[in-house]
PDB file of C-alpha atoms in Angstrom:
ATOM      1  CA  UNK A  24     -21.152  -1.473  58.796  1.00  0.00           C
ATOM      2  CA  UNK A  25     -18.231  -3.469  57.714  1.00  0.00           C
ATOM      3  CA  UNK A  26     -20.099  -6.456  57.480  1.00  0.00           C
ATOM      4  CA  UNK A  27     -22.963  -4.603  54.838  1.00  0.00           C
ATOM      5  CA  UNK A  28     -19.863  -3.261  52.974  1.00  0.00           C
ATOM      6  CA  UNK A  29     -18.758  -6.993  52.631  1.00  0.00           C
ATOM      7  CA  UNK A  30     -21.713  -8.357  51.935  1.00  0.00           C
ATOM      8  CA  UNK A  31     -21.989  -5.422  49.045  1.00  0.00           C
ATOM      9  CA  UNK A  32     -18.572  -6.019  47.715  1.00  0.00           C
ATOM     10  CA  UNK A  33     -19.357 -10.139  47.017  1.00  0.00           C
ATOM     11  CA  UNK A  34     -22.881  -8.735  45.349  1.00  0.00           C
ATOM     12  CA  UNK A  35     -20.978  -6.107  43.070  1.00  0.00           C
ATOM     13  CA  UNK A  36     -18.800  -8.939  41.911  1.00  0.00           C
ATOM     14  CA  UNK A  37     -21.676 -11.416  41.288  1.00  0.00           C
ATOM     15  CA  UNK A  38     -23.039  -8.955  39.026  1.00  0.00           C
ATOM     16  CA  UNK A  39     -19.798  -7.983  37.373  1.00  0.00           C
ATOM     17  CA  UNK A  40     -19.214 -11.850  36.522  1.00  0.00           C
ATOM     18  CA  UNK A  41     -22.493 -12.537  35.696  1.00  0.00           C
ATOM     19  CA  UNK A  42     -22.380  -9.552  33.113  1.00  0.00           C
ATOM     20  CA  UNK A  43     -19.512 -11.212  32.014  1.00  0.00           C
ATOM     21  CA  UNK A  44     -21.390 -14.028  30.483  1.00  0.00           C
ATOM     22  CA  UNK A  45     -22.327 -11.515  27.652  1.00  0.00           C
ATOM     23  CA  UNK A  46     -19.257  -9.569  25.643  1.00  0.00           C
ATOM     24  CA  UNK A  47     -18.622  -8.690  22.371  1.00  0.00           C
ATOM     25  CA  UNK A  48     -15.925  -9.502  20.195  1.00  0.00           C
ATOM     26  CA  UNK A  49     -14.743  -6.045  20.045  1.00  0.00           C
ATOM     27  CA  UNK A  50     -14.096  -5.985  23.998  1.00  0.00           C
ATOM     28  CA  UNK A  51     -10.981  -5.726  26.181  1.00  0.00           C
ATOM     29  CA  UNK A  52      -9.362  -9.106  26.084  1.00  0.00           C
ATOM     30  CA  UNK A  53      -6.935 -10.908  25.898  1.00  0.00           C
ATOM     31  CA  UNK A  54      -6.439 -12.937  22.944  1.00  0.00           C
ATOM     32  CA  UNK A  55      -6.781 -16.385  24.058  1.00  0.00           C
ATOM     33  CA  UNK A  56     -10.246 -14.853  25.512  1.00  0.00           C
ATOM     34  CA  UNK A  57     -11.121 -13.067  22.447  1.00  0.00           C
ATOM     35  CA  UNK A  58     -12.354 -14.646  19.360  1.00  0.00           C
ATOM     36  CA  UNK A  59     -12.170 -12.499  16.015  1.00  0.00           C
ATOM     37  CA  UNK A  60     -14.999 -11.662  13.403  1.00  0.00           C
ATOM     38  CA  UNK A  61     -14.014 -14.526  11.055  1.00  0.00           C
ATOM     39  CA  UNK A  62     -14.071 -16.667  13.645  1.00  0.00           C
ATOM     40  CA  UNK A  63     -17.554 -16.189  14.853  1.00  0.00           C
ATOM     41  CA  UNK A  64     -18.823 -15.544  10.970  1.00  0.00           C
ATOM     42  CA  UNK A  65     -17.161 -18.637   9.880  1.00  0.00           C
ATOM     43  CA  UNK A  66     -19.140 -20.310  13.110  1.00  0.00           C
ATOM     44  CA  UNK A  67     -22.417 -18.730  11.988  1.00  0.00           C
ATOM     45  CA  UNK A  68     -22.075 -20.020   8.802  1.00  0.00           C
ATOM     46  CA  UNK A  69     -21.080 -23.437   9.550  1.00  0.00           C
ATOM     47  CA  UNK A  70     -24.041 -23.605  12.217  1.00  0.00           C
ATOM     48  CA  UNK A  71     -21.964 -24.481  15.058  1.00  0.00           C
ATOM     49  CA  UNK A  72     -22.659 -20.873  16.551  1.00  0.00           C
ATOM     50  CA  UNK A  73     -26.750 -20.490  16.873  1.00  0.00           C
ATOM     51  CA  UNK A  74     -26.754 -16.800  15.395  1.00  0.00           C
ATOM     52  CA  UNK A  75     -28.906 -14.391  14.490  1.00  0.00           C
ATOM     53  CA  UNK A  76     -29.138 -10.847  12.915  1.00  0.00           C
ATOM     54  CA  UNK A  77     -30.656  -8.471  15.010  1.00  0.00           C
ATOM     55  CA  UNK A  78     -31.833  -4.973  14.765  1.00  0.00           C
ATOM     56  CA  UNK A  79     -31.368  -4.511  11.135  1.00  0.00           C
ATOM     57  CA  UNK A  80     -31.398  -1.097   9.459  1.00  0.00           C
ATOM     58  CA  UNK A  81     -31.891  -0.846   5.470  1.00  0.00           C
ATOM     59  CA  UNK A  82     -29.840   2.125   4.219  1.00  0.00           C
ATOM     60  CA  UNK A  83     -31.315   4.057   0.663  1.00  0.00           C
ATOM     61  CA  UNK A  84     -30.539   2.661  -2.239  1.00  0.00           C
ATOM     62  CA  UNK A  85     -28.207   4.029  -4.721  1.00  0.00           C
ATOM     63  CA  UNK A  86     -26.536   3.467  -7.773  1.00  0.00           C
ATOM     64  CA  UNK A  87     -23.380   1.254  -8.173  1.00  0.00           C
ATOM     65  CA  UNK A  88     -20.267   2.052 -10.522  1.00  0.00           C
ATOM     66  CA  UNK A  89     -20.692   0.879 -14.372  1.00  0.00           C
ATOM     67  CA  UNK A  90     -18.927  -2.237 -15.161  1.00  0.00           C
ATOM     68  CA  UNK A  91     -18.332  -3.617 -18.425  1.00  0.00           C
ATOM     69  CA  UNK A  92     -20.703  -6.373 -18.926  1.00  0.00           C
ATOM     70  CA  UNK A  93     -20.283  -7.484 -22.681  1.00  0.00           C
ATOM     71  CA  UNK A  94     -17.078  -8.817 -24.744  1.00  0.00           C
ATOM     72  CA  UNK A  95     -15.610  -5.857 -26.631  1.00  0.00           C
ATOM     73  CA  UNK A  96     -16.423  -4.328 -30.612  1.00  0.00           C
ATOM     74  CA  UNK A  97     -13.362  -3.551 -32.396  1.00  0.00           C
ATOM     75  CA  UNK A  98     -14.180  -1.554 -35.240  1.00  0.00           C
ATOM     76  CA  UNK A  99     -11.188  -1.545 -37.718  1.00  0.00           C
ATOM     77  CA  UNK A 100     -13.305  -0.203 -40.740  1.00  0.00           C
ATOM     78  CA  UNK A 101     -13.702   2.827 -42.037  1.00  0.00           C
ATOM     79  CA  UNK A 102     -17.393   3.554 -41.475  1.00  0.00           C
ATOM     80  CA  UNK A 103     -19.406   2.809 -38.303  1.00  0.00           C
ATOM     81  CA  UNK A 104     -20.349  -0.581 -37.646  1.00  0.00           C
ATOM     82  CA  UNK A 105     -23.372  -1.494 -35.971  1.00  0.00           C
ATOM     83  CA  UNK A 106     -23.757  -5.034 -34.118  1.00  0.00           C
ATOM     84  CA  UNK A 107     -26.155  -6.736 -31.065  1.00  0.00           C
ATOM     85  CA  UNK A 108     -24.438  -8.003 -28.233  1.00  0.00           C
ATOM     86  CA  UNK A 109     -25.311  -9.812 -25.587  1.00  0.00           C
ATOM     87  CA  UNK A 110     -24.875  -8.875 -21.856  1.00  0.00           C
ATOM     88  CA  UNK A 111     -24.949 -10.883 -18.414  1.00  0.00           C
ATOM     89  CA  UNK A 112     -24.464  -9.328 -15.023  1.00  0.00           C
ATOM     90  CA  UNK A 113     -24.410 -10.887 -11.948  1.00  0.00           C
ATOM     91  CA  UNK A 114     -23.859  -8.918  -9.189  1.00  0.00           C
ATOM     92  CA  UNK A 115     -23.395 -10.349  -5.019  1.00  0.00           C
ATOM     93  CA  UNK A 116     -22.768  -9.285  -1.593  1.00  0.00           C
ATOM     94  CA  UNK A 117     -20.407  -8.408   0.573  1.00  0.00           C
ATOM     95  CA  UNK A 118     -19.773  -7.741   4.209  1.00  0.00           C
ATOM     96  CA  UNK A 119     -18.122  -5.237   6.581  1.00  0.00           C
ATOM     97  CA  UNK A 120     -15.070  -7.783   6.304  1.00  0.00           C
ATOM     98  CA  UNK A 121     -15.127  -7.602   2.173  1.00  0.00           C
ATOM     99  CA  UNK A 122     -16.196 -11.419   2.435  1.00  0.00           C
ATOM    100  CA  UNK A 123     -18.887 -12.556   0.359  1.00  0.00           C
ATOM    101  CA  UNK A 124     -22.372 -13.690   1.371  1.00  0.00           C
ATOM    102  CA  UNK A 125     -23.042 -16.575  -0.636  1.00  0.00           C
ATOM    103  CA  UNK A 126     -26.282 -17.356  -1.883  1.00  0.00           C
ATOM    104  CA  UNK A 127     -27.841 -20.198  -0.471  1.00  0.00           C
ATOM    105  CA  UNK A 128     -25.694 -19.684   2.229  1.00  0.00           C
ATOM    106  CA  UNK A 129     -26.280 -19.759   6.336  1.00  0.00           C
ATOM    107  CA  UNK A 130     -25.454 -16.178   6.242  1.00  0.00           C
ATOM    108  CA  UNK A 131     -27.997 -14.949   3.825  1.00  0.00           C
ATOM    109  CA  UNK A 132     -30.190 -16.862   5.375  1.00  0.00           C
ATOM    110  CA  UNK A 133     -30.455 -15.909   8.794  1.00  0.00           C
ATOM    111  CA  UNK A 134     -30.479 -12.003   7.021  1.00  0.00           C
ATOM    112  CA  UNK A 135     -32.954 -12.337   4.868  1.00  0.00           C
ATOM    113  CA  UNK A 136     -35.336 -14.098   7.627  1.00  0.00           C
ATOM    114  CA  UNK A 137     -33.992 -10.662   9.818  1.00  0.00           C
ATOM    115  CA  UNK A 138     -35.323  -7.981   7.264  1.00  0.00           C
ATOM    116  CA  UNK A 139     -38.282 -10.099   6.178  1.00  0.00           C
ATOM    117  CA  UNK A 140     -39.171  -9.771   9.731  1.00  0.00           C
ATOM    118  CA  UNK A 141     -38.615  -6.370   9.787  1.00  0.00           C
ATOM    119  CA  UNK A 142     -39.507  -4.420   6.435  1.00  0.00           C
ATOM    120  CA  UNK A 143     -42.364  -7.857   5.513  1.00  0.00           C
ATOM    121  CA  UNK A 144     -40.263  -7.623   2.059  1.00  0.00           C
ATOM    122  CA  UNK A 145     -37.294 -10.244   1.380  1.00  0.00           C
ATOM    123  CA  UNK A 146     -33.827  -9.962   0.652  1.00  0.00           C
ATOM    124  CA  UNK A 147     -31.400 -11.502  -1.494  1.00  0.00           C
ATOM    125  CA  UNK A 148     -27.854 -11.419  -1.646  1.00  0.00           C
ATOM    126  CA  UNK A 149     -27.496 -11.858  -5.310  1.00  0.00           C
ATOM    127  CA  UNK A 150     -28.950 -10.717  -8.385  1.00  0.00           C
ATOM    128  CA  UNK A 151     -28.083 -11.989 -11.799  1.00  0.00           C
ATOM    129  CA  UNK A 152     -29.836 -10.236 -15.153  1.00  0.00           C
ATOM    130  CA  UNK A 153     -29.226 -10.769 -19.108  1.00  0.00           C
ATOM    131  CA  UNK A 154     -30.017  -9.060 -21.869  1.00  0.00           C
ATOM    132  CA  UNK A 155     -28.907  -7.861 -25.758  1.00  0.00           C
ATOM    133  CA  UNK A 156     -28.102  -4.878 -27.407  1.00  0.00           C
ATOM    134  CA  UNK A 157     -27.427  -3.002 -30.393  1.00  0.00           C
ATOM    135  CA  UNK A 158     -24.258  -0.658 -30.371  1.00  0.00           C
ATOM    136  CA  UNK A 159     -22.822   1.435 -32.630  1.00  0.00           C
ATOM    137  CA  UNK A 160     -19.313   1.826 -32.599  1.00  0.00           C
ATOM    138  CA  UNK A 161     -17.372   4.869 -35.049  1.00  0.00           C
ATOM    139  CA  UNK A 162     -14.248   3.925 -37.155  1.00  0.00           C
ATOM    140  CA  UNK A 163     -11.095   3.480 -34.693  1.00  0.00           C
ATOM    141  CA  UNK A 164     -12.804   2.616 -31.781  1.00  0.00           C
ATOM    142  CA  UNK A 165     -13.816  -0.055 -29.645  1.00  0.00           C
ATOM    143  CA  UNK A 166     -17.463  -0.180 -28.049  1.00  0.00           C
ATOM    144  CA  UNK A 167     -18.850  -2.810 -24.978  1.00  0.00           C
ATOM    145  CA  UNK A 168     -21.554  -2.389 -22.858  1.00  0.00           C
ATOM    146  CA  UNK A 169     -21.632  -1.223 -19.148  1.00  0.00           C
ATOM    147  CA  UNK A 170     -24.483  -1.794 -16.403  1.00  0.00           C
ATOM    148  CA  UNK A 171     -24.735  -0.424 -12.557  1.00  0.00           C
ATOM    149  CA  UNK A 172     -27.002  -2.300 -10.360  1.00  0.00           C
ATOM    150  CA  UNK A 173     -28.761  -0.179  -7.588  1.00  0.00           C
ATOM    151  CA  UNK A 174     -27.437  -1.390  -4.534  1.00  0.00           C
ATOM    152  CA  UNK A 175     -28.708  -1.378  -0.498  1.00  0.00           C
ATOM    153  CA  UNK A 176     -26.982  -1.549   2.481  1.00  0.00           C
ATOM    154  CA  UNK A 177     -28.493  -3.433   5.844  1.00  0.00           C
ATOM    155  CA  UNK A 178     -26.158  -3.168   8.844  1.00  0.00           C
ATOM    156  CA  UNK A 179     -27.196  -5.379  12.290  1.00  0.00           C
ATOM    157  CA  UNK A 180     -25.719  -6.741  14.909  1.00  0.00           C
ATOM    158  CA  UNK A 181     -25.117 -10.525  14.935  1.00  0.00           C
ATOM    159  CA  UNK A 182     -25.370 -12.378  17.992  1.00  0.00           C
ATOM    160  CA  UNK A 183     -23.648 -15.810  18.723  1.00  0.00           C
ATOM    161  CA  UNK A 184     -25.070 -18.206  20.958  1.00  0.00           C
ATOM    162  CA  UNK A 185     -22.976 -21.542  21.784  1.00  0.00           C
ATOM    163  CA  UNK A 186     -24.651 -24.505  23.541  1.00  0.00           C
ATOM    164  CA  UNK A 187     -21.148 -24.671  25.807  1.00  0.00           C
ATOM    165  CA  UNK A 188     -18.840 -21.464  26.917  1.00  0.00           C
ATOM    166  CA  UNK A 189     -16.820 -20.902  23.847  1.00  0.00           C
ATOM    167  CA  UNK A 190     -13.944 -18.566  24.493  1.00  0.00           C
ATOM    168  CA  UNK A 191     -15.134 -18.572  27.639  1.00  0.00           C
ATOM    169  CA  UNK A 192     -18.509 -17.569  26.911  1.00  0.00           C
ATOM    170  CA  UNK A 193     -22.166 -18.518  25.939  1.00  0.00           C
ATOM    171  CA  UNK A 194     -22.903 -14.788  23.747  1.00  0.00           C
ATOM    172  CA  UNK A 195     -20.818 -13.146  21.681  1.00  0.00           C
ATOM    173  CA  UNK A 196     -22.018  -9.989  19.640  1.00  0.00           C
ATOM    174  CA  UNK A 197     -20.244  -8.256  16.587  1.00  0.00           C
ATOM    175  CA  UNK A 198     -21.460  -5.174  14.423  1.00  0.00           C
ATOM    176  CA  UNK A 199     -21.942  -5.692  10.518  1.00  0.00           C
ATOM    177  CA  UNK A 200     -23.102  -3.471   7.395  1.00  0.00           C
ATOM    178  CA  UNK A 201     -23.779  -5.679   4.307  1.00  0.00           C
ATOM    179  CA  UNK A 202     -23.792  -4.396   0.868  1.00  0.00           C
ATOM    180  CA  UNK A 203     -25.486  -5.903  -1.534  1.00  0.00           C
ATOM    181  CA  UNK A 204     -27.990  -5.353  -5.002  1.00  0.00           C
ATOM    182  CA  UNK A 205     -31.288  -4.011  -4.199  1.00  0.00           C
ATOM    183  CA  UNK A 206     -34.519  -4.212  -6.533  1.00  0.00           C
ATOM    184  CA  UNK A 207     -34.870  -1.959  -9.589  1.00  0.00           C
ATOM    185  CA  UNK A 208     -36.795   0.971  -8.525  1.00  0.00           C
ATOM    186  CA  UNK A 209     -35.871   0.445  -4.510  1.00  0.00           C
ATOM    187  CA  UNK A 210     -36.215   4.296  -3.248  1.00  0.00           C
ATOM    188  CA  UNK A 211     -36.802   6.058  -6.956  1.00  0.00           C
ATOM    189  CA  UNK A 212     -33.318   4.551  -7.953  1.00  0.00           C
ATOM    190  CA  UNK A 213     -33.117   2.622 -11.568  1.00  0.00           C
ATOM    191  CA  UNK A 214     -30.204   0.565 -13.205  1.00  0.00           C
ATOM    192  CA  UNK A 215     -28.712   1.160 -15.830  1.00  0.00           C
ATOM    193  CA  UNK A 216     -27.207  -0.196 -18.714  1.00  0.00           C
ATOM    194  CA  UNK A 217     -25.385   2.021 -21.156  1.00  0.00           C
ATOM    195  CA  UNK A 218     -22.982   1.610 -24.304  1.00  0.00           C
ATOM    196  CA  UNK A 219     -19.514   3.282 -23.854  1.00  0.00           C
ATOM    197  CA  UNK A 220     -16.784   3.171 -26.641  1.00  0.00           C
ATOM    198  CA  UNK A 221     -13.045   4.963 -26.809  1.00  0.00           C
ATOM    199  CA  UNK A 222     -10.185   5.316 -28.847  1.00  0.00           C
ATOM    200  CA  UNK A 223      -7.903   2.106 -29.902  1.00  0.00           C
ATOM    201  CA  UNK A 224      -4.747   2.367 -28.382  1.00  0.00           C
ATOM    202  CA  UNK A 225      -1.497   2.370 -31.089  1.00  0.00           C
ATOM    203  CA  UNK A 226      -1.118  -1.078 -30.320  1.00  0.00           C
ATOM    204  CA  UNK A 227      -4.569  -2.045 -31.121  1.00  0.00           C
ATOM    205  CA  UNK A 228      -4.888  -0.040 -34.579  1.00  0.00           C
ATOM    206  CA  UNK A 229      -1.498  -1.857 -35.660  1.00  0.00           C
ATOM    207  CA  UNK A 230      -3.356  -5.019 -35.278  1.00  0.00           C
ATOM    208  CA  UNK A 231      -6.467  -3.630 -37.102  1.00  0.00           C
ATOM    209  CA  UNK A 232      -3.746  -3.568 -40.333  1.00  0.00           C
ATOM    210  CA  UNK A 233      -3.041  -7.449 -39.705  1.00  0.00           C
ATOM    211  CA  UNK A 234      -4.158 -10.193 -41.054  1.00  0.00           C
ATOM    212  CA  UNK A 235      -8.478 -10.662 -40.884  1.00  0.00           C
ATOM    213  CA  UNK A 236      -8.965  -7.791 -38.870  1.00  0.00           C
ATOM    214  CA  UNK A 237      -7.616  -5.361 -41.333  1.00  0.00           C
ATOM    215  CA  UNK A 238     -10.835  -3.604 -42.737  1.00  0.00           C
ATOM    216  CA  UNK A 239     -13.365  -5.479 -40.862  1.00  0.00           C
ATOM    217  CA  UNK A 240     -14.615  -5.499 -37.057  1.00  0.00           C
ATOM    218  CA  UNK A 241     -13.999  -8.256 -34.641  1.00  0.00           C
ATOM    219  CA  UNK A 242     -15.384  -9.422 -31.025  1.00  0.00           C
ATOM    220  CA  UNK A 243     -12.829 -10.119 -28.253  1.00  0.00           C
ATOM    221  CA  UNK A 244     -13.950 -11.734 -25.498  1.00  0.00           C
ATOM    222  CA  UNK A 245     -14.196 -10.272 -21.798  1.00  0.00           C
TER     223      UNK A 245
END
């Protein structure tokens, strides 16, 4: 009996370090052990980790906050003034660690080959759009435009895979959501692009009383 419980001990702790081979980067460790997030993203990206994106999971689409996507129409005369402006918006990607996924890049990459797999439709990581406008903008105010891209999140799990133990190890896994534009129309949602306009501030009506801005409009850039 001894000798079976022996024998069953050195089996239990074959298994225990061959499990080992396999962790994740969020496991108990000690930090010489443990590598971080950046480090193994920064290794993905540089291609000296062989990594891929698995299981990924498209979230619905929804709409983004406005931002202001056109220089700014200062109306300092005394009727409305009505002028077309240009707009260009180019809108990226970001993940869990607010670091962006560059275009082009190993990272959006390996995700987009993930989700093609998956969904049979591609993803990009950036989306860049132009356009003009006309705008209206009332006596005392200043006018721009604005534009919210719909935007998709795909979260996954990346795994590592090192031709030598790194950190001890062959496999290292990490969790990841990124957030990034999605195509116009993806799951009934639409962007949009919208003129806003407000009130000058003091400041900016004194300077509609100076020199070749009194009376007129004027442009300042974004």
């Amino acid at each position: 009996m001894n000798g079976l419980l022996r024998r069953g001990t050195r089996l239990l702790t074959a298994t225990v370090a061959a499990c080992g081979i396999v962790a994740t980067a969020t496991s108990a460790a000690t930090a010489d052990e443990q590598p971080t997030r950046e480090l193994l993203r920064a290794d993905c990206e540089s291609g000296l980790g062989k990594c891929s994106f698995n299981s990924p999971q498209l979230g619905e689409a929804y709409l983004g906050g406005f931002r202001q996507v056109s220089d700014s129409l200062y109306n300092c005369s005394s009727s409305d003034a009505t002028q077309s402006m240009t707009w260009s918006d180019t809108v990226g990607s970001t993940d869990s660690l607010g670091v962006s996924v560059t275009a082009g890049g190993k990272i959006a990459g390996i995700v987009d080959l993930s989700v093609t797999a998956t969904y049979s439709h591609s993803w990009t990581s950036t989306h860049a759009e132009s356009s003009s406008l006309n705008m209206t903008v009332k006596p005392g105010e200043v006018g721009w435009i604005s534009r919210a891209q719909v935007m998709q999140q795909v979260s996954g799990t990346w795994q590592t895979h090192y031709d030598s133990p790194k950190w001890d190890h062959y496999y290292w896994f990490f969790d990841d959501t990124i957030t990034g534009p999605a195509a116009n129309g993806t799951d009934g949602k639409s962007n949009a692009v919208v003129v806003k306009s407000r009130t000058m501030t003091p400041a900016e009506k004194k300077s509609c009383s100076a020199g070749a801005h009194a009376g007129r409009t004027f442009v300042q850039h974004r």
